[in-house]
CSV table of C-alpha atoms in Angstrom, one decimal:
chain,number,residue,atom,x,y,z
V,1,MET,CA,-4.6,-12.4,-0.4
V,2,LYS,CA,-6.2,-8.9,0.4
V,3,SER,CA,-5.5,-5.7,-1.7
V,4,VAL,CA,-6.0,-2.7,-1.1
V,5,ALA,CA,-6.8,0.1,-3.5
V,6,VAL,CA,-5.9,3.8,-2.7
V,7,VAL,CA,-7.9,5.9,-5.0
V,8,GLY,CA,-6.5,9.3,-5.6
V,9,ASN,CA,-9.3,10.9,-7.5
V,10,PRO,CA,-11.2,13.7,-5.9
V,11,LYS,CA,-14.3,12.4,-7.7
V,12,ALA,CA,-16.3,9.8,-5.9
V,13,ALA,CA,-17.2,6.8,-8.1
V,14,SER,CA,-14.6,7.5,-10.6
V,15,ARG,CA,-13.0,5.6,-13.8
V,16,THR,CA,-9.6,5.6,-11.4
V,17,ARG,CA,-11.6,3.5,-8.8
V,18,ASP,CA,-13.4,1.0,-11.1
V,19,ALA,CA,-9.9,0.6,-13.0
V,20,ALA,CA,-8.4,-0.2,-9.7
V,21,GLU,CA,-11.2,-2.7,-8.6
V,22,ARG,CA,-10.6,-4.5,-12.1
V,23,LEU,CA,-7.3,-4.8,-11.5
V,24,ALA,CA,-7.6,-6.6,-8.2
V,25,ALA,CA,-10.3,-8.6,-9.3
V,26,ALA,CA,-8.1,-9.8,-12.6
V,27,LEU,CA,-5.2,-10.7,-10.1
V,28,GLY,CA,-7.7,-12.5,-8.3
V,29,LEU,CA,-7.4,-10.5,-4.8
V,30,GLU,CA,-9.8,-9.5,-2.4
V,31,CYS,CA,-9.9,-5.6,-2.4
V,32,GLU,CA,-10.7,-2.9,0.1
V,33,VAL,CA,-11.3,0.6,-1.6
V,34,LEU,CA,-10.1,3.6,-0.3
V,35,GLU,CA,-11.5,6.9,-1.4
V,36,VAL,CA,-8.7,9.3,-0.3
V,37,ALA,CA,-10.9,12.5,-1.0
V,38,ALA,CA,-13.3,11.1,1.9
V,39,LEU,CA,-10.6,11.8,4.7
V,40,GLY,CA,-11.4,15.4,4.2
V,41,PRO,CA,-9.2,18.2,5.7
V,42,GLY,CA,-7.8,15.9,8.0
V,43,LEU,CA,-5.3,14.8,5.5
V,44,LEU,CA,-3.7,18.4,5.8
V,45,GLY,CA,-2.4,18.0,9.1
V,46,TRP,CA,-0.8,14.9,11.4
V,47,GLY,CA,-2.7,12.8,13.7
V,48,ASP,CA,-6.0,12.9,12.3
V,49,PRO,CA,-7.6,9.7,13.9
V,50,ASP,CA,-9.5,9.0,10.8
V,51,VAL,CA,-6.6,9.4,8.7
V,52,THR,CA,-4.5,7.2,10.8
V,53,ALA,CA,-7.1,4.4,10.8
V,54,ALA,CA,-7.0,4.7,6.9
V,55,VAL,CA,-2.8,4.3,6.9
V,56,ASP,CA,-3.2,1.3,9.3
V,57,ARG,CA,-6.0,0.0,6.6
V,58,VAL,CA,-3.4,0.4,3.9
V,59,ARG,CA,-0.4,-1.2,6.0
V,60,ALA,CA,-2.5,-4.3,6.6
V,61,ALA,CA,-2.9,-5.3,3.1
V,62,ASP,CA,-0.8,-7.9,1.2
V,63,VAL,CA,-0.9,-5.5,-2.1
V,64,VAL,CA,-1.5,-1.8,-2.3
V,65,ILE,CA,-2.7,-0.5,-5.7
V,66,ALA,CA,-2.1,3.3,-5.6
V,67,ALA,CA,-4.2,4.7,-8.4
V,68,SER,CA,-4.5,8.0,-9.7
V,69,PRO,CA,-5.6,10.1,-12.6
V,70,THR,CA,-3.4,11.7,-14.6
V,71,TYR,CA,-2.8,15.6,-13.9
V,72,LYS,CA,-0.8,17.9,-15.2
V,73,GLY,CA,1.7,15.0,-16.3
V,74,THR,CA,1.7,13.2,-13.0
V,75,TYR,CA,-0.6,11.8,-10.2
V,76,THR,CA,-2.9,13.9,-8.0
V,77,GLY,CA,-1.9,16.4,-5.2
V,78,LEU,CA,-4.7,14.2,-3.1
V,79,LEU,CA,-2.6,11.1,-3.6
V,80,LYS,CA,0.6,12.8,-2.8
V,81,VAL,CA,-0.7,14.2,0.6
V,82,PHE,CA,-2.0,11.0,1.7
V,83,LEU,CA,1.0,9.1,0.7
V,84,ASP,CA,3.0,11.7,2.9
V,85,GLN,CA,1.4,10.4,6.3
V,86,PHE,CA,3.7,7.3,5.8
V,87,PRO,CA,7.1,7.1,7.3
V,88,THR,CA,9.9,7.0,4.9
V,89,ALA,CA,11.4,3.7,3.9
V,90,SER,CA,9.2,1.8,6.4
V,91,GLY,CA,5.6,3.1,5.6
V,92,LEU,CA,5.2,0.2,3.0
V,93,ALA,CA,7.7,-2.2,4.0
V,94,GLY,CA,7.1,-5.7,3.4
V,95,GLN,CA,4.0,-4.8,1.0
V,96,VAL,CA,4.0,-5.1,-2.8
V,97,ALA,CA,2.9,-2.0,-4.2
V,98,LEU,CA,1.3,-1.5,-7.8
V,99,PRO,CA,1.1,2.3,-9.3
V,100,LEU,CA,-1.9,2.4,-11.9
V,101,MET,CA,-2.9,5.8,-13.6
V,102,LEU,CA,-5.5,6.8,-16.2
V,103,GLY,CA,-5.2,9.4,-18.6
V,104,ALA,CA,-6.6,10.9,-21.6
V,105,GLY,CA,-3.8,10.1,-24.2
V,106,PRO,CA,-0.5,8.0,-24.5
V,107,ALA,CA,1.8,11.4,-24.0
V,108,HIS,CA,2.1,10.3,-20.3
V,109,ALA,CA,2.0,6.6,-20.5
V,110,LEU,CA,5.4,6.4,-18.3
V,111,ALA,CA,4.0,8.4,-15.5
V,112,PRO,CA,3.3,5.4,-13.3
V,113,GLU,CA,6.7,4.7,-13.7
V,114,THR,CA,8.7,7.9,-13.5
V,115,GLY,CA,6.3,9.5,-11.1
V,116,LEU,CA,4.3,7.3,-8.6
V,117,LYS,CA,6.4,4.3,-8.6
V,118,PRO,CA,9.6,6.2,-6.9
V,119,VAL,CA,7.5,7.4,-4.1
V,120,LEU,CA,6.2,4.0,-3.3
V,121,VAL,CA,9.7,2.5,-3.4
V,122,GLU,CA,10.9,5.5,-1.4
V,123,LEU,CA,8.3,4.5,1.2
V,124,GLY,CA,9.5,0.8,1.5
V,125,ALA,CA,7.3,-0.9,-1.0
V,126,THR,CA,8.2,-3.7,-3.6
V,127,CYS,CA,7.0,-2.8,-7.2
V,128,PRO,CA,7.7,-6.0,-8.7
V,129,ALA,CA,5.9,-5.2,-12.1
V,130,GLN,CA,5.7,-2.2,-14.6
V,131,GLY,CA,3.4,0.5,-13.6
V,132,LEU,CA,0.0,0.3,-15.4
V,133,TYR,CA,-1.2,3.3,-17.6
V,134,GLN,CA,-4.7,3.1,-19.2
V,135,LEU,CA,-6.7,5.2,-21.7
V,136,ASP,CA,-9.6,6.5,-19.3
V,137,SER,CA,-11.8,6.5,-22.5
V,138,ALA,CA,-10.8,3.1,-23.4
V,139,TYR,CA,-9.6,0.8,-20.2
V,140,THR,CA,-12.6,-1.3,-20.1
V,141,THR,CA,-12.3,-2.4,-23.7
V,142,ASP,CA,-8.5,-2.0,-25.1
V,143,GLY,CA,-7.2,-5.2,-23.3
V,144,SER,CA,-4.6,-3.1,-21.8
V,145,LEU,CA,-5.6,-4.5,-18.3
V,146,ALA,CA,-5.4,-8.3,-19.9
V,147,GLY,CA,-2.2,-8.0,-21.4
V,148,TRP,CA,-0.4,-6.4,-18.1
V,149,VAL,CA,-1.7,-9.3,-16.2
V,150,GLU,CA,-0.5,-11.6,-18.6
V,151,ARG,CA,2.9,-10.2,-18.3
V,152,TRP,CA,3.4,-9.3,-14.7
V,153,GLY,CA,0.6,-11.3,-13.1
V,154,ARG,CA,2.4,-14.2,-11.6
V,155,THR,CA,5.1,-11.9,-10.8
V,156,VAL,CA,3.2,-9.9,-8.7
V,157,LEU,CA,1.4,-12.9,-6.7
V,158,ASP,CA,4.9,-14.5,-6.1
V,159,ALA,CA,6.2,-11.2,-4.9
V,160,ALA,CA,3.0,-10.8,-2.8
V,161,ARG,CA,3.2,-14.4,-1.3
V,162,ALA,CA,6.7,-13.7,-0.3
V,163,ALA,CA,6.3,-10.8,1.2
V,164,ARG,CA,3.3,-12.2,3.3
V,165,THR,CA,5.6,-14.9,4.5
V,166,ALA,CA,8.3,-12.5,5.4
V,167,ARG,CA,6.0,-10.3,7.2
V,168,ALA,CA,4.7,-13.1,9.2
V,169,ALA,CA,8.0,-14.5,10.1
V,170,ARG,CA,9.0,-11.0,11.4
V,171,THR,CA,5.7,-11.1,13.4
V,172,ALA,CA,6.7,-14.4,14.9
V,173,ARG,CA,10.2,-13.4,15.9
V,174,ALA,CA,9.2,-10.2,17.4
V,175,ALA,CA,6.4,-12.1,19.6
V,176,ARG,CA,9.1,-14.6,20.9
V,177,ALA,CA,11.6,-11.7,21.5
V,178,ALA,CA,8.8,-10.0,23.5
V,179,ASP,CA,8.0,-13.4,25.6
V,180,THR,CA,11.6,-13.9,26.4
V,181,ALA,CA,11.9,-10.3,27.6
V,182,ASP,CA,8.6,-10.6,29.7
V,183,THR,CA,9.9,-14.1,31.2
V,184,ALA,CA,13.4,-12.7,32.1
V,185,ASP,CA,11.7,-9.4,33.5
V,186,THR,CA,9.5,-12.0,35.7
V,187,ALA,CA,12.3,-13.7,37.0
V,188,ASP,CA,14.5,-10.9,37.9
V,189,THR,CA,11.1,-9.7,40.0
V,190,ALA,CA,10.7,-13.1,41.5
V,191,ALA,CA,14.6,-13.1,42.4
V,192,THR,CA,14.6,-9.7,44.6
V,193,PRO,CA,13.5,-9.8,47.9
V,194,LYS,CA,11.0,-7.5,49.4
V,195,GLY,CA,12.4,-4.6,50.8
V,196,GLY,CA,15.7,-4.3,49.1
V,197,VAL,CA,17.6,-5.1,46.1
V,198,ASN,CA,18.9,-8.8,45.5
V,199,ARG,CA,22.5,-9.3,46.3
């Protein structure tokens, strides 16, 4: 399955990015990284083609890892302006999202749950696991990732598979409905004589 790590750290090649990639690897997921800062001033408006393409990349993933450093007790404004590009309720519908935050100390350990997860849910995402908070000075050695994966890994992967199956079913139904509509339009056109309305 495919994941995309949406990294809301203004610095490139950050520990936030590294932690997100480690999380994806621990879950056995392919990972594409989206550095939000690279989108530049286009984030401040609507309809920027690069931002639109980035949104489409996120919406194509099975699992979205929303990753941010902790800034003033919450996730970054950079990540917020990107998430604002997604429609409410439907922007991440049918996708599993994992809130991941790094911080300097334990004081903000609930930030992924109380700050970031509610926004992802508001966009329609399924968040089947507790958000992951890691110390930026120890996340590679403190065992926090291994403990989280042991507790939540199977739940996350099962939810992602179920969501992927449901999305495929919806796509198939939509395709069948479109084919039916096209067939009906073709039949109506064939039944209408030239120069007038079929009566």
